[in-house]
Coordinates of C-alpha atoms and ligand atoms in Angstrom, one line a residue:
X1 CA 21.1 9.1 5.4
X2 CA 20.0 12.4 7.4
X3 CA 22.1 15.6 6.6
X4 CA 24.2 15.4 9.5
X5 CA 26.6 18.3 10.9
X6 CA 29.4 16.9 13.1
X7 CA 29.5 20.2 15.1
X8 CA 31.7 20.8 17.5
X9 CA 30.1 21.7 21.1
X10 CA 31.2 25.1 23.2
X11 CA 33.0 22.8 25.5
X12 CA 32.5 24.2 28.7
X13 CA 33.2 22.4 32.4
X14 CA 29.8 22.6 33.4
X15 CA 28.4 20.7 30.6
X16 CA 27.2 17.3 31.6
X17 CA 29.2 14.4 30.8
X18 CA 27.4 11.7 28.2
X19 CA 27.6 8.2 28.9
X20 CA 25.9 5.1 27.2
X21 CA 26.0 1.6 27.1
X22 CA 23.4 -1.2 25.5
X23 CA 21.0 -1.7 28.5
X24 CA 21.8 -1.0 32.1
X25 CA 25.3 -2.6 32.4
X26 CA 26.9 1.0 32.1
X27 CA 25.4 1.7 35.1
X28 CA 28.4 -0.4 36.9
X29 CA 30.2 2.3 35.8
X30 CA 28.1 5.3 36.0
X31 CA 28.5 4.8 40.0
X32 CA 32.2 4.7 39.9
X33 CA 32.4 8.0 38.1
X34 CA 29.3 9.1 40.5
X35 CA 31.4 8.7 43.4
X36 CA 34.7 9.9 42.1
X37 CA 33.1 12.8 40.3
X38 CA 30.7 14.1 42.2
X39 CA 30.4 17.5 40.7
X40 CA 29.7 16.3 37.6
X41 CA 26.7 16.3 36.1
X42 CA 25.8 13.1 34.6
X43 CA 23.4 11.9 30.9
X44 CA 23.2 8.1 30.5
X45 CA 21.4 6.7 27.9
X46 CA 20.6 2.6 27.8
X47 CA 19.9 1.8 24.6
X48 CA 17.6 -1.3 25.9
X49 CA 15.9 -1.6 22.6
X50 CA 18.7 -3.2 21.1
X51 CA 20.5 -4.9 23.8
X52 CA 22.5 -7.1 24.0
X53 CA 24.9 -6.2 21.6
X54 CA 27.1 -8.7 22.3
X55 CA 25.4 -10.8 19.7
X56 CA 25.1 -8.1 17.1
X57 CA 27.4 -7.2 14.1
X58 CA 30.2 -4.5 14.6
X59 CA 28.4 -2.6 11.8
X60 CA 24.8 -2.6 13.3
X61 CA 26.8 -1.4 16.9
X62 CA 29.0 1.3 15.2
X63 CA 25.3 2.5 13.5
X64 CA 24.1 2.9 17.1
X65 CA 27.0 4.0 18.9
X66 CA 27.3 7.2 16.5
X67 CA 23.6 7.7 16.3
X68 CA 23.8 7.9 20.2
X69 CA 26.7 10.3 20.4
X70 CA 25.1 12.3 17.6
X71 CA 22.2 12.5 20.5
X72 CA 24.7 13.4 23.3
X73 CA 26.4 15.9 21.7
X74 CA 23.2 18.0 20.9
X75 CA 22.3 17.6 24.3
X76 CA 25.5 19.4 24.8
X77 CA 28.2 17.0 26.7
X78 CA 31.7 18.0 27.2
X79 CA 32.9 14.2 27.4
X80 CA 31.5 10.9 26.5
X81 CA 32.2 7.8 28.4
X82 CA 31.5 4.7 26.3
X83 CA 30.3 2.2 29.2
X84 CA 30.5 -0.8 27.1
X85 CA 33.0 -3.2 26.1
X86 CA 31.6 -4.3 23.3
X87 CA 30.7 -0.9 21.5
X88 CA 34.1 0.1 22.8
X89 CA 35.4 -2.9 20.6
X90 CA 33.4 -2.4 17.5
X91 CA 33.3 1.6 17.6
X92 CA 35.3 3.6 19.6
X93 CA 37.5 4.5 16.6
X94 CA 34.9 5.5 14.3
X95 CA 33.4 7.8 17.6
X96 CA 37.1 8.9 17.8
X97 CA 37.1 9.8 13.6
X98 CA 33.8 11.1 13.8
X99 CA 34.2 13.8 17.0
X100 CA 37.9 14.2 16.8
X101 CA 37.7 17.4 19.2
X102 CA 35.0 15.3 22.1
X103 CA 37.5 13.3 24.6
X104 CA 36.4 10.0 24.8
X105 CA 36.9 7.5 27.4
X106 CA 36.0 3.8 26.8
X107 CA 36.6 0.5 28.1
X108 CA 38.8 -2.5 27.7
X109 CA 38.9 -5.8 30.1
X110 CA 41.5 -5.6 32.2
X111 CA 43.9 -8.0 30.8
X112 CA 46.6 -6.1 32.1
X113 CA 46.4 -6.1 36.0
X114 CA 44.8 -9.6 35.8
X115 CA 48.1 -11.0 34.0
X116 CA 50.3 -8.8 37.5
X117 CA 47.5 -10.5 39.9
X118 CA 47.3 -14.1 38.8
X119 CA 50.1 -16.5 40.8
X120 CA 48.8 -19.9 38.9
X121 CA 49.6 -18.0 35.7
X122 CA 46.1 -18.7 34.0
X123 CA 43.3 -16.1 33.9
X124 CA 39.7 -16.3 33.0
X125 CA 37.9 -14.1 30.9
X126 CA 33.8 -13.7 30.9
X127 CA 32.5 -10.9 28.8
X128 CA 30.3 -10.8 25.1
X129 CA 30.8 -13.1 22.1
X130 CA 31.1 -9.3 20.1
X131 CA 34.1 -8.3 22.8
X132 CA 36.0 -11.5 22.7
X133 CA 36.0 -11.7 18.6
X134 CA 37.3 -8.2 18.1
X135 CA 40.9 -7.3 17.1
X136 CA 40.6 -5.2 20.0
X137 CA 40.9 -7.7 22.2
X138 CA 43.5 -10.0 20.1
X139 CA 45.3 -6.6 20.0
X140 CA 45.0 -6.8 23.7
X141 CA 46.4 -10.3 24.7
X142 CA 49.0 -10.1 22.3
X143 CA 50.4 -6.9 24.3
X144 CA 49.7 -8.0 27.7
X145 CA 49.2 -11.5 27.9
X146 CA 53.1 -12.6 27.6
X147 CA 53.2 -15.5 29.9
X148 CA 49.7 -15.9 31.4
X149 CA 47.5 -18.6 30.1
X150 CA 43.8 -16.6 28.9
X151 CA 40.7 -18.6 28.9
X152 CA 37.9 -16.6 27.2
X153 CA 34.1 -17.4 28.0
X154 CA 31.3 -15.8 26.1
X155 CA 28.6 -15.7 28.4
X156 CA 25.4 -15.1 26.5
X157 CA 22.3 -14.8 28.8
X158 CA 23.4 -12.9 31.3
X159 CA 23.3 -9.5 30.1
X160 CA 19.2 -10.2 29.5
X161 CA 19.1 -11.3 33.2
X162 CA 20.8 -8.2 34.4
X163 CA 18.3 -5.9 32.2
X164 CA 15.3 -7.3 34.6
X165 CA 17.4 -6.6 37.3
X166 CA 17.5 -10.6 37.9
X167 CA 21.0 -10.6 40.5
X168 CA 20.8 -13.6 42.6
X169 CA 18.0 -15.6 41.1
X170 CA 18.2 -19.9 40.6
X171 CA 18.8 -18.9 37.0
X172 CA 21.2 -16.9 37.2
X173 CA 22.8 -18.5 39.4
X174 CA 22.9 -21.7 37.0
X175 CA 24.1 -19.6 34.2
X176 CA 27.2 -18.0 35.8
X177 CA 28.1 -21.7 37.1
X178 CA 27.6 -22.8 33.9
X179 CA 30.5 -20.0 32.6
X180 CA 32.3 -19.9 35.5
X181 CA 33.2 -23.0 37.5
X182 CA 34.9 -24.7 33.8
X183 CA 37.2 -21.5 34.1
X184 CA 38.2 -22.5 37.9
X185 CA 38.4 -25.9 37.3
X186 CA 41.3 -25.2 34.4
X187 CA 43.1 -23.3 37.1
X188 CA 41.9 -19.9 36.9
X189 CA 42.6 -17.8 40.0
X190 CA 41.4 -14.5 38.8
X191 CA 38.5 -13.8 36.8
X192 CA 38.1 -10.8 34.8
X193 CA 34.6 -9.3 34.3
X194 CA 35.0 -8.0 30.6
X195 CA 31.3 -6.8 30.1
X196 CA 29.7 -4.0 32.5
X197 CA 26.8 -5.6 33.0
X198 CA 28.4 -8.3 35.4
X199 CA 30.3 -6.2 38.1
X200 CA 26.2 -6.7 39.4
X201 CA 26.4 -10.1 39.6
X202 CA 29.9 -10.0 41.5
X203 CA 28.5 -11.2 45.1
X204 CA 27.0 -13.9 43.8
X205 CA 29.9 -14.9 41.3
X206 CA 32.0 -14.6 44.1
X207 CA 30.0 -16.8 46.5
X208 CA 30.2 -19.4 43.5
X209 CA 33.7 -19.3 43.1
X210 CA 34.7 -18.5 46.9
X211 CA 37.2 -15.8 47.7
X212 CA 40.3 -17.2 46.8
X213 CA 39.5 -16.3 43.4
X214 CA 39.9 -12.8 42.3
X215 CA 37.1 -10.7 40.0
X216 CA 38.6 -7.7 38.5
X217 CA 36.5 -4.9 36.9
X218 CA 37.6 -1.8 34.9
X219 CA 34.4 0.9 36.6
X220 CA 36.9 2.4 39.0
X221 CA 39.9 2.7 36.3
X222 CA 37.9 4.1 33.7
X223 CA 36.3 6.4 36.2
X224 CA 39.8 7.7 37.2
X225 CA 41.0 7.7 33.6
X226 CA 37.9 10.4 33.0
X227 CA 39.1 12.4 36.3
X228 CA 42.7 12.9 34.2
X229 CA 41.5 13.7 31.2
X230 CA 39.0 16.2 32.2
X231 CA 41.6 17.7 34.8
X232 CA 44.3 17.4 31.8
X233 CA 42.1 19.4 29.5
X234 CA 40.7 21.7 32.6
X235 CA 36.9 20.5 32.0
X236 CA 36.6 19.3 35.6
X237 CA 33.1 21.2 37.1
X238 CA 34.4 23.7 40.0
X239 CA 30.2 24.3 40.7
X240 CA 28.5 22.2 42.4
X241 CA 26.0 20.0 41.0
X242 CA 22.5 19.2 42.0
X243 CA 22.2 15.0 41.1
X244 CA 18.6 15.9 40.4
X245 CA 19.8 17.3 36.8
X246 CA 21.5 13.9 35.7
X247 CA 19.4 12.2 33.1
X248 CA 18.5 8.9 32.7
X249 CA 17.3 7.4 28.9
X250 CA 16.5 4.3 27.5
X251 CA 15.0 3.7 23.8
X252 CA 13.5 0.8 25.1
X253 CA 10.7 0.2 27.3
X254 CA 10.7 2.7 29.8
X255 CA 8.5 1.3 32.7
X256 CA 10.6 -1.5 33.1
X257 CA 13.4 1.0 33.1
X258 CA 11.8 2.4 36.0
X259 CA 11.5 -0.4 37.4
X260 CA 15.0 -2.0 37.2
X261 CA 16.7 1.9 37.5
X262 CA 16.5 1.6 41.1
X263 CA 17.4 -1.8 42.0
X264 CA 20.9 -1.1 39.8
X265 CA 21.2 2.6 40.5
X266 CA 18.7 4.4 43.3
X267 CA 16.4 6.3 43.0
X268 CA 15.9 9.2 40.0
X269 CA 13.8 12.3 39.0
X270 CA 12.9 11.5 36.0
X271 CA 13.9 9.3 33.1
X272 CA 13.1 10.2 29.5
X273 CA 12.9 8.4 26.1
X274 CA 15.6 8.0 23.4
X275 CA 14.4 7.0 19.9
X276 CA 17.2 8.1 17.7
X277 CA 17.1 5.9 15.1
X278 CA 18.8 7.9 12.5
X279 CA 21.4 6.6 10.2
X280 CA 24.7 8.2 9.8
X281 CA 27.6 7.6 7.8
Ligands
DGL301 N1 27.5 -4.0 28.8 C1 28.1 -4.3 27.5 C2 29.5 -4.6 27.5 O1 30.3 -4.1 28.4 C3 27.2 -4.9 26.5 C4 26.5 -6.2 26.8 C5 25.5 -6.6 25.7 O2 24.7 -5.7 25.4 O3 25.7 -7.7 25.2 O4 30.0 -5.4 26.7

């Protein structure tokens, strides 16, 4: 274990705001805050050497989580967006123990305004094996379920699709009918995407599943849940902000970052390395 201080950063509204996710997933969310924010400047960090998570223990995920904060904070964020479900589940607590003075928005599937939505009364969940085994999640049927029937589909393989920027292909295709159409045929008329990587497979989901079904993300809520608490605690940027200063890392391989970045996102000035690999604890 490094000597690590927990310092507190000069929060100031013209510091960047940090957000991170396990591959390129976050970037679904990223774009929401991109075009409700727009003078803000923006560090996103893919941690693409150990995606998926969704597989992974909550141990190894809150190791990485911190470590990546830990990284964000030196780079001097005044806000951290955690753009995954599944580090959400597994370590949005310990981030919250950890930085108790850095606001912190994360994510949650959106259990709630699927259950107000649905008319058959039976919802379908697709998001990580790591996301749909937490207490988080238990926590959240058992407060917003009430009525509604939730069917939960892990969907393993899709999040490695995504991270070659692989949207419409045969496979793909085969995979999200293999996750999808079971949900439909039990009645499902709304589907909630519960990992970020999948709001880019939407179209062809909903050309799957035809438009009678509903497919509910959380980008834009979490993107206006950030706008609040920035404006609550008078962080928003007043300046504004050249998009060429946003940053863009991954601690995996970075060409096919490079590649992928602007099928997903557009185009960027530069993208950088992350190896933190340091333990905290
Ligand atoms: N995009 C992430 C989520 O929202 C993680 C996917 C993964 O790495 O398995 O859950």
């Amino acid at each position: 274990m490094n000597s690590v201080v927990f310092a507190k950063n000069a929060i100031n509204p013209s510091a960047p705001v940090g957000v991170f996710d396990s591959g390129v997933g976050g970037l679904s969310v990223l774009k929401e805050i991109r075009q409700r924010l727009p003078s803000e400047q923006l560090f996103y960090i893919a941690d693409e050497a150990y995606v998926p998570y969704g597989e992974k223990s909550p141990d190894f995920i809150i190791q990485r989580s911190l470590a990546i904060t830990q990284f964000l904070i030196e780079q001097g964020i005044k806000a951290l967006v955690i753009a995954c479900n599944t580090a959400t589940a597994a370590a949005a607590g310990e981030i919250r123990t950890h930085w108790p003075w850095l606001p912190v928005v994360a994510m949650e599937p959106a259990v709630k305004p699927a259950t107000q939505a649905t008319r058959s009364g039976i919802v379908g969940v697709l998001a990580t094996t790591g996301t749909l085994k937490s207490a988080k999640f238990a926590a959240l049927l058992d407060r917003f379920a009430g009525n509604v029937r939730v069917i939960t589909q892990p969907c393993p393989g899709l999040v490695e699709e995504i991270e070659q920027g692989n949207l419409a292909t045969a496979e793909v295709k085969q995979l999200l009918a293999h996750y999808a159409l079971p949900l439909v045929e039990q009645g499902c008329d709304t589907l909630i995407l519960g990992c970020t990587h999948y709001p880019f497979l939407k179209n062809a989901l909903s050309e799957l599943v035809g438009d009678q079904i509903q497919i509910i993300d959380t980008g834009e809520a979490v993107a206006r849940r950030l706008e609040f608490v920035l404006t609550q605690q008078q962080l928003l940027n007043q300046q504004s902000v050249n998009f060429k200063h946003d940053r863009f890392y991954s601690s995996g391989d970075l060409t096919r970052f490079a590649q992928v970045l602007p099928i997903l996102w557009g185009e960027v000035e530069a993208i950088f390395n992350f190896t933190s690999t340091e333990e905290l604890s």
